[in-house]
Amino acid sequence: MAEIRDLELAKKGLEKIEWTEKDMPVLRKIQARFEKEKPLKDVKIGCCLHVTKETANLMRTLKSAGANVRLCASNPLSTQDDVTAALVKYFEIEVYAIHDEENESYYKHIDKVLEFSPQITIDDGCDLVSTIHSKYPEKCKDVFGGSEETTTGVIRLKNMLKDKELKYPIVAVNDAKTKHFFDNRYGTGQSTLDGIIRATDMLIAGSTVVIAGYGWCGRGAAMRAKGLGANIIITEVEPVKALEAKMDGFRVMKMNNAAPLGDLFITLTGDINVIDIHHIKKMKSGAILCNSGHFDVEINLKKLNKICTEKRKVREFVNEYKIDGKSIYVLAEGRLINLAAANGHPASVMDMSFANQALVAEFLCENQHRMKIDVMPVPKAIDEKVAKLKLESLNIKIDKLTPEQKKYLKSWSIGT
Ligand code: ADE
């Protein structure tokens, strides 16, 4: 069983999945080992991820380890319908995801994954985990562990843990160095600008780009916008990050002060109403707003929809709002611009994120009777293994510590 758009799209999806494979050498290597060792034999894995060609390669890897896999979307706009068709037709994976599905269908598809009573959950944003806990709490006892892909999901999980609501251990894949140093920075950086340019065709050079949030994603977007010639303004709430932005050469100010200056606004904070109506009222006519954070809450669209005098779609992914006689453009209805208007992060970074996911699934299975309920880091050995395999795939060799250097690092008596 599956619920997807159109099985006829399978051939195109297969071509995309195979094209992507060449940029995922670490995952391929893990898949080859899994094929022989079957470390996840007969384990039921429920996944809630952006259903892209890169995710398809993770599904293949889990399947070759012997797992039974069900997959639903972690965002209604990121699903690639040709990929879902190929997963069903050529790889016999049960997929419940349709591009641009309504909220009702999105949650129905999460239910489908949970009806299968997964033993491992792989989540991106915590919708799968929050649904199993709130709607199917009895099923939590069948789950021996989970993993979480993104910053927003890890924050939600830590809140569940704090409220003593979390019922099984979860590994924060997002927090692995080989994940967020690369995926969040270079992946989000490139794909965010890619999505904005595809949606608008705008020239970035010479424009003023206001970036809300200077975490790993925000700094990636700032780096790429700067490279394209933009004048960058950063808004932040954390003093250390604000200082880093300043010393990286950017202007830093409050959103209130940035609002009248920006041509393009990008939110990457993970928080709600970072761009609110009082900011929008100060913006220039023609300002473009978009979000690259996980949920569509960062721009106050609820209120904008209520108070605008007119709203119309002016081209794909672009809505014009009339407010106080000005035109404000919002991209992709405030959903992740990089996955809505572009194809998400390139495979080469997803290679490391999903290598972590595959190895963490194996770790959860091996350690199922030893773990306590917690939101825990990816084991260092896995993080380092992923880095080593990636370097190997890039044919990069690095130095090793000499015995003398090892000894020196363990000593305290030698000064100048
Ligand atoms: N998150 C960001 N980019 C992605 C991609 N290409 N595939 C799956 N998840 C993603």
XYZ file of C-alpha atoms and ligand atoms in Angstrom:
426
model
C 0.000 0.000 0.000
C 0.984 3.597 -0.586
C -0.580 6.989 -1.206
C 1.276 9.027 -3.782
C 0.459 11.336 -6.707
C 1.084 9.202 -9.808
C 2.943 5.934 -10.334
C 3.524 6.897 -13.989
C 6.192 9.364 -12.813
C 8.380 6.513 -11.544
C 10.901 6.429 -14.413
C 11.731 10.126 -14.056
C 12.043 9.624 -10.295
C 14.419 6.704 -10.789
C 16.663 8.806 -13.027
C 16.811 11.488 -10.325
C 17.587 8.980 -7.578
C 20.363 7.379 -9.626
C 21.844 10.765 -10.570
C 21.979 11.675 -6.880
C 23.674 8.435 -5.897
C 27.013 9.528 -7.365
C 27.186 12.411 -4.870
C 26.422 10.169 -1.887
C 29.524 7.961 -1.704
C 29.489 7.650 2.103
C 25.921 6.416 2.137
C 26.749 4.014 -0.733
C 29.609 2.555 1.244
C 27.392 2.066 4.286
C 24.722 0.539 2.048
C 27.214 -2.004 0.688
C 28.102 -3.101 4.234
C 24.452 -3.164 5.296
C 23.655 -5.342 2.294
C 26.054 -8.004 3.625
C 25.505 -7.679 7.366
C 21.745 -6.900 7.500
C 22.034 -5.024 10.821
C 18.378 -3.913 10.713
C 16.851 -7.226 9.690
C 13.050 -7.123 10.109
C 13.192 -3.893 12.103
C 10.230 -1.604 11.370
C 11.375 1.953 10.708
C 8.883 4.815 10.438
C 10.293 7.875 8.675
C 8.939 11.424 8.420
C 11.377 13.278 6.155
C 11.416 15.649 3.197
C 10.658 13.200 0.418
C 13.453 14.067 -1.991
C 15.827 12.107 -4.207
C 18.414 12.225 -1.401
C 15.932 10.785 1.091
C 15.185 8.055 -1.437
C 18.800 6.950 -1.186
C 18.547 6.785 2.607
C 15.419 4.626 2.242
C 17.330 2.266 -0.071
C 20.152 2.036 2.462
C 17.770 1.167 5.319
C 16.020 -1.381 3.135
C 19.294 -3.047 2.177
C 20.026 -3.405 5.898
C 16.924 -5.615 6.093
C 14.548 -3.023 7.550
C 10.857 -2.613 6.731
C 10.409 1.050 5.975
C 7.424 3.381 5.782
C 7.861 7.012 4.773
C 5.717 10.142 4.991
C 6.535 13.805 4.352
C 7.891 16.241 6.923
C 6.557 19.189 4.932
C 3.718 19.270 2.387
C 5.663 21.348 -0.150
C 8.957 19.449 -0.238
C 7.665 16.135 -1.599
C 8.950 15.220 -5.069
C 6.124 13.209 -6.696
C 8.376 11.449 -9.200
C 10.598 10.269 -6.347
C 7.639 8.863 -4.383
C 6.564 6.955 -7.522
C 10.030 5.463 -8.002
C 10.286 4.475 -4.338
C 7.018 2.571 -4.607
C 7.579 1.029 -8.033
C 11.264 0.147 -8.058
C 12.195 -0.081 -4.390
C 8.966 -1.411 -2.871
C 8.890 1.206 -0.139
C 5.540 2.238 1.322
C 5.291 5.976 0.829
C 2.500 8.257 2.026
C 3.258 11.695 0.625
C 1.808 13.955 -2.060
C 3.296 17.272 -3.096
C 1.229 20.244 -1.865
C -1.147 18.055 0.169
C -3.509 19.756 2.629
C -2.788 19.630 6.353
C -5.442 16.946 6.830
C -3.779 14.626 4.315
C -0.325 15.445 5.758
C -1.398 14.272 9.230
C -3.348 11.311 7.827
C -0.089 10.190 6.224
C 1.762 10.517 9.525
C -0.960 8.266 10.986
C -0.278 5.708 8.232
C 3.354 5.499 9.253
C 2.407 5.127 12.921
C -0.255 2.478 12.238
C 2.642 0.259 11.241
C 3.941 0.436 14.865
C 7.537 1.419 14.090
C 10.398 0.250 16.308
C 12.593 3.153 15.215
C 11.377 6.626 14.231
C 13.416 8.877 11.943
C 11.948 12.362 12.091
C 12.617 15.817 10.660
C 10.917 18.506 12.735
C 9.332 16.239 15.407
C 5.831 15.916 13.899
C 6.060 12.105 13.840
C 7.282 11.921 17.438
C 4.796 14.469 18.768
C 1.937 12.616 16.991
C 2.906 9.184 18.356
C 3.102 10.654 21.869
C -0.169 12.593 21.704
C -2.354 10.311 19.574
C -0.900 6.814 19.929
C 0.887 6.821 23.321
C 0.436 3.033 23.661
C 2.612 2.558 20.569
C 5.617 4.253 22.220
C 6.444 1.025 24.072
C 7.170 -0.699 20.722
C 9.701 1.984 19.811
C 13.227 1.351 21.022
C 14.608 4.651 19.775
C 14.445 7.469 17.331
C 16.538 10.090 15.602
C 15.893 13.715 14.737
C 17.277 15.509 11.700
C 16.804 19.198 12.381
C 17.371 22.011 14.908
C 13.656 22.755 15.337
C 12.930 19.085 16.031
C 15.701 18.876 18.642
C 14.293 21.954 20.421
C 10.807 20.388 20.516
C 12.234 17.090 21.806
C 14.167 18.815 24.582
C 10.923 20.541 25.615
C 9.184 17.140 25.679
C 12.003 15.772 27.841
C 11.815 18.784 30.185
C 8.045 18.280 30.539
C 8.681 14.539 31.211
C 6.594 13.646 28.172
C 9.246 11.852 26.112
C 8.751 8.084 26.209
C 11.749 6.720 24.308
C 15.366 7.763 23.636
C 16.139 9.961 20.654
C 19.480 10.747 19.048
C 19.872 14.350 17.873
C 21.431 13.731 14.466
C 21.246 17.476 13.819
C 23.861 18.053 16.496
C 26.518 15.826 14.930
C 29.382 17.973 13.619
C 29.254 16.195 10.276
C 25.592 17.215 10.057
C 25.121 20.833 11.117
C 28.558 22.189 10.153
C 27.827 21.196 6.559
C 24.111 20.575 5.946
C 22.868 23.605 7.922
C 25.608 25.935 6.709
C 26.484 24.975 3.134
C 23.273 23.104 2.324
C 20.831 25.706 3.619
C 23.081 28.534 2.420
C 23.140 27.396 -1.198
C 19.610 26.005 -1.476
C 18.005 29.065 0.144
C 19.551 31.420 -2.387
C 18.738 28.899 -5.131
C 15.050 28.867 -4.096
C 14.835 32.666 -3.902
C 16.409 33.113 -7.312
C 14.210 30.425 -8.922
C 11.085 31.994 -7.394
C 11.881 35.619 -8.238
C 14.691 35.842 -10.860
C 15.943 38.802 -8.824
C 19.486 40.175 -8.986
C 21.095 39.726 -5.600
C 24.106 42.002 -6.325
C 23.632 45.441 -4.825
C 20.469 44.487 -2.954
C 20.060 44.770 0.804
C 19.358 41.354 2.283
C 18.142 41.154 5.878
C 18.816 37.778 7.456
C 17.030 36.965 10.713
C 19.059 34.489 12.754
C 22.825 33.907 12.714
C 22.856 30.223 13.613
C 24.450 27.724 11.227
C 21.697 28.183 8.638
C 21.669 31.971 8.885
C 25.417 32.237 8.506
C 25.287 29.933 5.476
C 22.679 32.117 3.811
C 24.634 35.287 4.713
C 27.827 33.830 3.259
C 26.166 32.964 -0.046
C 24.206 36.229 -0.354
C 27.447 38.128 0.297
C 29.155 36.087 -2.398
C 26.473 37.196 -4.850
C 27.135 40.849 -3.989
C 24.403 41.677 -1.483
C 24.691 44.128 1.412
C 23.826 42.027 4.424
C 22.069 43.014 7.631
C 21.802 40.447 10.424
C 19.184 40.477 13.177
C 19.809 38.324 16.254
C 18.654 37.828 19.848
C 21.789 36.068 21.142
C 24.647 38.453 22.033
C 27.470 36.061 21.037
C 25.964 35.302 17.638
C 25.313 39.007 17.066
C 28.994 39.713 17.811
C 30.111 36.960 15.462
C 27.970 38.477 12.713
C 29.494 41.896 13.362
C 33.048 40.531 13.219
C 32.227 38.533 10.114
C 31.721 41.962 8.559
C 27.941 42.352 8.604
C 25.729 45.152 9.900
C 23.748 44.027 12.943
C 20.597 45.766 14.140
C 17.042 45.248 15.383
C 14.408 44.062 12.911
C 12.572 47.340 13.505
C 15.559 49.259 12.133
C 16.309 46.791 9.362
C 12.707 46.727 8.112
C 12.811 49.989 6.115
C 16.213 49.115 4.604
C 15.740 45.596 3.214
C 14.944 44.544 -0.347
C 14.859 40.871 0.619
C 14.194 39.348 4.056
C 15.086 35.757 4.943
C 14.096 34.194 8.284
C 16.129 31.281 9.654
C 15.500 31.432 13.383
C 13.176 28.531 14.256
C 10.960 30.978 16.177
C 7.547 32.526 15.679
C 6.599 35.973 14.249
C 10.179 37.101 13.811
C 8.821 39.325 11.063
C 5.608 40.753 12.486
C 3.058 43.215 11.165
C 4.710 46.243 12.769
C 7.892 45.327 10.868
C 6.040 44.777 7.593
C 4.349 48.169 7.943
C 7.807 49.795 7.940
C 9.053 47.997 4.830
C 9.525 49.513 1.368
C 6.958 48.761 -1.286
C 8.341 45.834 -3.291
C 10.062 44.141 -0.340
C 10.358 40.357 -0.703
C 9.891 38.103 2.346
C 10.726 34.445 2.682
C 11.500 31.811 5.271
C 14.038 29.007 5.333
C 13.336 27.815 8.875
C 11.546 24.505 9.386
C 7.987 25.779 10.036
C 5.903 28.461 8.338
C 5.546 30.498 11.534
C 8.467 32.914 11.255
C 6.560 35.559 9.258
C 3.214 36.581 10.761
C 1.188 35.544 7.723
C -1.927 34.815 9.769
C -2.238 38.476 10.605
C -1.004 39.675 7.220
C -3.734 37.606 5.560
C -6.306 39.297 7.801
C -5.251 42.914 7.470
C -4.089 43.124 3.850
C -6.445 44.919 1.479
C -5.663 42.550 -1.382
C -3.771 39.313 -1.943
C -2.986 37.744 -5.293
C -0.617 35.185 -6.762
C 1.655 37.027 -9.190
C 3.742 34.045 -10.285
C 4.548 30.586 -9.037
C 5.735 30.787 -5.403
C 5.031 34.545 -5.167
C 2.028 36.150 -3.469
C 1.582 39.908 -3.480
C -0.036 41.471 -0.413
C -1.347 45.036 -0.503
C -0.968 46.778 2.833
C -1.141 50.559 3.430
C -1.040 50.973 -0.356
C 2.314 49.130 -0.588
C 3.118 45.802 -2.271
C 4.831 43.185 -0.113
C 5.810 39.907 -1.754
C 5.859 36.635 0.201
C 7.516 33.548 -1.273
C 6.190 29.973 -0.965
C 3.554 30.965 1.593
C 6.278 31.321 4.187
C 7.263 27.658 3.928
C 10.879 26.533 3.539
C 11.912 28.372 0.371
C 14.836 26.017 -0.295
C 12.644 22.922 -0.490
C 9.510 24.560 -1.899
C 10.995 26.496 -4.822
C 14.285 24.569 -5.188
C 15.298 20.987 -4.502
C 16.642 21.326 -0.972
C 20.241 20.705 -0.032
C 22.572 19.164 -2.582
C 23.224 15.441 -2.291
C 26.846 15.925 -1.360
C 25.919 17.376 2.054
C 22.866 15.141 2.535
C 25.381 12.295 2.102
C 26.835 13.095 5.534
C 23.501 13.858 7.232
C 21.983 10.612 6.023
C 25.116 8.580 6.693
C 24.651 9.694 10.316
C 20.984 8.658 10.146
C 21.838 5.195 8.788
C 24.585 4.571 11.364
C 22.403 5.904 14.190
C 19.609 3.485 13.197
C 22.155 0.645 13.453
C 23.353 2.026 16.823
C 19.774 2.213 18.171
C 19.165 -1.354 17.159
C 22.398 -2.633 18.712
C 21.859 -0.700 21.965
C 18.099 -1.027 22.319
C 18.249 -2.588 25.777
C 20.887 -0.262 27.159
C 19.525 3.215 26.528
C 17.676 5.470 28.902
C 15.090 8.024 27.827
C 16.977 11.106 26.739
C 17.728 13.390 23.814
C 21.286 12.267 23.247
C 24.164 13.240 20.969
C 25.345 11.139 18.039
C 28.172 8.928 19.363
C 31.538 10.569 18.588
C 32.712 7.414 16.839
C 29.875 7.719 14.310
C 30.522 11.429 13.696
C 34.239 10.753 13.123
C 33.535 7.739 10.930
C 31.334 9.862 8.667
C 34.046 12.538 8.411
C 36.708 9.915 7.597
C 34.579 8.245 4.940
C 33.741 11.611 3.362
C 37.424 12.597 3.223
C 38.235 9.198 1.730
C 35.585 9.676 -0.950
C 37.131 13.046 -1.795
C 40.574 11.405 -1.967
C 41.889 13.714 0.748
C 44.580 12.400 3.060
C 45.378 14.142 6.325
C 48.267 13.973 8.780
C 48.356 11.718 11.851
C 49.685 12.667 15.265
C 53.208 11.337 15.854
C 53.791 9.396 19.128
C 55.738 12.420 20.379
C 52.777 14.735 19.633
C 50.315 12.365 21.302
C 52.504 12.281 24.399
C 52.826 16.080 24.406
C 49.048 16.520 24.257
C 48.671 14.293 27.301
C 51.356 16.074 29.334
C 51.348 19.229 31.451
C 54.986 19.669 32.520
C 56.528 21.042 29.300
C 56.140 24.838 28.968
C 58.267 27.182 26.871
N 16.552 18.823 4.012
C 17.131 19.816 3.313
N 17.444 19.413 2.079
C 17.052 18.130 1.973
C 17.112 17.165 0.936
N 17.659 17.453 -0.242
N 16.616 15.956 1.193
C 16.075 15.672 2.394
N 15.992 16.523 3.399
C 16.484 17.757 3.200
